[in-house]
XYZ file of C-alpha atoms in Angstrom:
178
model
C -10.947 6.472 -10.433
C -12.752 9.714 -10.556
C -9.194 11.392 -9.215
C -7.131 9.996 -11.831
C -9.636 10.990 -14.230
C -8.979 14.804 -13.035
C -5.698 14.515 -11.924
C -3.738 12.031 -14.822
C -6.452 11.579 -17.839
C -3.389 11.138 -19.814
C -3.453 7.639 -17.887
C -5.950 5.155 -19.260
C -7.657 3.453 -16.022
C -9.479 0.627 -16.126
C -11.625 -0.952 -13.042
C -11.300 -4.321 -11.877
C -14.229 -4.935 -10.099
C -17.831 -6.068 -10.040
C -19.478 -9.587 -11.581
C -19.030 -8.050 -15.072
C -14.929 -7.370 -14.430
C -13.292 -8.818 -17.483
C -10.695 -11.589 -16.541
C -8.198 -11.183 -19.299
C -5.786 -8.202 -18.142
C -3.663 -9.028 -20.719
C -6.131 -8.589 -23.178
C -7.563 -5.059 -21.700
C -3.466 -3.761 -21.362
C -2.993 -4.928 -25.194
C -6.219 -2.996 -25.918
C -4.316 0.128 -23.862
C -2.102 -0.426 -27.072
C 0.723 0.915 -24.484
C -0.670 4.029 -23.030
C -0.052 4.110 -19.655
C -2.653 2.319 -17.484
C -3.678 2.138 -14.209
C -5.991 -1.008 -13.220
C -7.599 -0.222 -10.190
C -9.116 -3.236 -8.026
C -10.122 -4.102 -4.156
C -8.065 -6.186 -1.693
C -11.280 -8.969 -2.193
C -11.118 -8.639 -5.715
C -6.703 -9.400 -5.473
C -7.890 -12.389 -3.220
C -10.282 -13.662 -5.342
C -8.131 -13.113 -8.903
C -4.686 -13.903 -7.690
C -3.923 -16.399 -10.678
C -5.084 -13.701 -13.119
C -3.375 -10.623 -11.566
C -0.377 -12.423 -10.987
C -0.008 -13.910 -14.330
C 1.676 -10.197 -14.476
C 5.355 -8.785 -13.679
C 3.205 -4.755 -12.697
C 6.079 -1.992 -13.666
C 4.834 -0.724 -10.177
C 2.358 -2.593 -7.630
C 0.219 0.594 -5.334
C -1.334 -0.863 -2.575
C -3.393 2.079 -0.675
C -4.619 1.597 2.498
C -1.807 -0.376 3.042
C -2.927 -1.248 6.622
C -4.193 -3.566 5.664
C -2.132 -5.819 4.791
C 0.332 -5.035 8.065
C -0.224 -7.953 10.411
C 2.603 -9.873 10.745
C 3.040 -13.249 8.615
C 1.279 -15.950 10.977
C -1.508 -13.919 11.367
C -1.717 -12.030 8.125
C -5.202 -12.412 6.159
C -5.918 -14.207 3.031
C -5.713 -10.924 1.483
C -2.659 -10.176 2.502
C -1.131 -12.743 1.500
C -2.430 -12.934 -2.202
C -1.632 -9.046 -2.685
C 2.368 -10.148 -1.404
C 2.316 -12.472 -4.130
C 1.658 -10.496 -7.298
C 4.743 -9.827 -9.072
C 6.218 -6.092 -9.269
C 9.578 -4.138 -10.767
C 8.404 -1.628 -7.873
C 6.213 -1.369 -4.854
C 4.724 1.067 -2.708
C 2.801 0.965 -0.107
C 0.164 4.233 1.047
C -1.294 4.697 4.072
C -2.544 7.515 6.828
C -1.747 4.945 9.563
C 1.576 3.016 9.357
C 2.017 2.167 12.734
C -1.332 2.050 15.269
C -0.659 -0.867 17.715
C 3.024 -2.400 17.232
C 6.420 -2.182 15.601
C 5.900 -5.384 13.588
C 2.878 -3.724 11.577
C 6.006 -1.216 10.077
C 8.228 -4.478 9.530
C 4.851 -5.582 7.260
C 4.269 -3.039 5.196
C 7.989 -2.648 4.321
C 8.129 -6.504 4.158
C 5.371 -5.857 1.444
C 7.388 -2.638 -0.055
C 11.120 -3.474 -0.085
C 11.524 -7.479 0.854
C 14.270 -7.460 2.962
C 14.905 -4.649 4.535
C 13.853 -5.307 8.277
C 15.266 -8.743 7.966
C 12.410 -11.895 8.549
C 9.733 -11.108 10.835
C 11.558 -13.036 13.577
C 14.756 -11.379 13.586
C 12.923 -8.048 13.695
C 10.799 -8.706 16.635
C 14.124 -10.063 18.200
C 16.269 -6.389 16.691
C 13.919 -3.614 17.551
C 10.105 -4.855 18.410
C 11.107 -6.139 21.642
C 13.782 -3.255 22.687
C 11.835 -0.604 21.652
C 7.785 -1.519 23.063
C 9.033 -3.508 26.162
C 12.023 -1.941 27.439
C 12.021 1.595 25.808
C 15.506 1.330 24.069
C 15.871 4.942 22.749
C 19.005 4.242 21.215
C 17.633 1.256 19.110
C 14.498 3.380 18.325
C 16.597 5.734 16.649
C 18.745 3.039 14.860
C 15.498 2.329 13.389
C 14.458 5.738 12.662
C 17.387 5.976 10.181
C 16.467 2.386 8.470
C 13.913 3.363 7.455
C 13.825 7.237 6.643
C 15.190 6.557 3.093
C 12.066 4.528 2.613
C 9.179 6.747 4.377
C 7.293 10.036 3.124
C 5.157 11.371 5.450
C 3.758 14.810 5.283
C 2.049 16.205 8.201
C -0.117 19.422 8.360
C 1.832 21.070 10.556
C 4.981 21.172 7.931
C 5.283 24.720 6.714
C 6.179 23.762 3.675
C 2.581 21.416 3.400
C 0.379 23.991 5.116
C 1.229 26.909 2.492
C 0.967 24.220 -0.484
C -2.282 22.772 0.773
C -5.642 23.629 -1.299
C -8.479 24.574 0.608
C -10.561 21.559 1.579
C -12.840 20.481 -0.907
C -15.840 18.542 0.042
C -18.237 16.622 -2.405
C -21.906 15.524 -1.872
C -22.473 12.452 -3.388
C -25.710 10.937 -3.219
C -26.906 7.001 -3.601
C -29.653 5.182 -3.958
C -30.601 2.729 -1.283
């Protein structure tokens, strides 16, 4: 919140979160009276308000930390599932860690971002999952690399053109009371 606030305060945000969160998103966007807004809420708050947040088509849906909603769909938490089902013109999907144990948690978070694309869950373990982690299948690997480029930004450090574009590192001390 405090980000958009410094980086977008064109953007009216409003948090969805807490006891005191009002339920009526409706009623808070028709307050925006059509200024851009950005509601910004937990995965446990999604869970919990699934009726009222998807009682909206969301121009775009941004899930961050998208891990986690990347286990596949017969093991995927309640979570998980109640984020998938919110309605969206456009999705994306942000995370640092796409892929940290197997193919299928890429085939999630795509399932999430662009329905489709991998094919079900059971045709993509079958395509590439299997080729690729058990038998090393460079040539399937690759088949998969290009699938899915279109669809993937990732930066890394070591990319000239991010290290000369990259601010110093900022750090903030924020103290609580305990």
């Amino acid at each position: 919140e405090r980000e958009l606030r410094r980086f977008a305060p064109s953007l009216n945000v409003i948090r969805h979160h807490g006891r005191g969160r009002d339920e009526d998103i409706k009623k808070l966007l028709k307050q925006a009276k059509g200024k851009p807004t950005v509601i910004l809420t937990t995965y446990v708050i999604a869970r919990m308000d699934v009726q009222i947040l998807s009682s909206i088509t969301w121009l775009p849906l941004v899930i961050e930390e998208a891990q986690n909603i990347k286990n596949p769909p017969e093991q995927q938490a309640q979570q998980a599932v109640a984020v998938r089902k919110i309605p969206a013109q456009r999705r994306f999907a942000l995370t640092g860690t796409p892929v940290e144990n197997r193919l299928m948690e890429l085939w999630s978070i795509l399932e999430f971002a662009n329905p489709g694309l991998l094919g079900t869950a059971r045709d993509f373990r079958r395509r590439f999952a299997l080729p690729i982690e058990r038998f090393g299948d460079r040539k399937v690997a690759e088949m998969l690399r290009r699938m899915v480029a279109p669809f993937i930004l990732r930066r890394v450090k070591t990319d000239p053109s991010v290290i000369q574009n990259l601010p110093e590192k900022q750090e903030y001390k924020v103290y609580t009371m305990l």
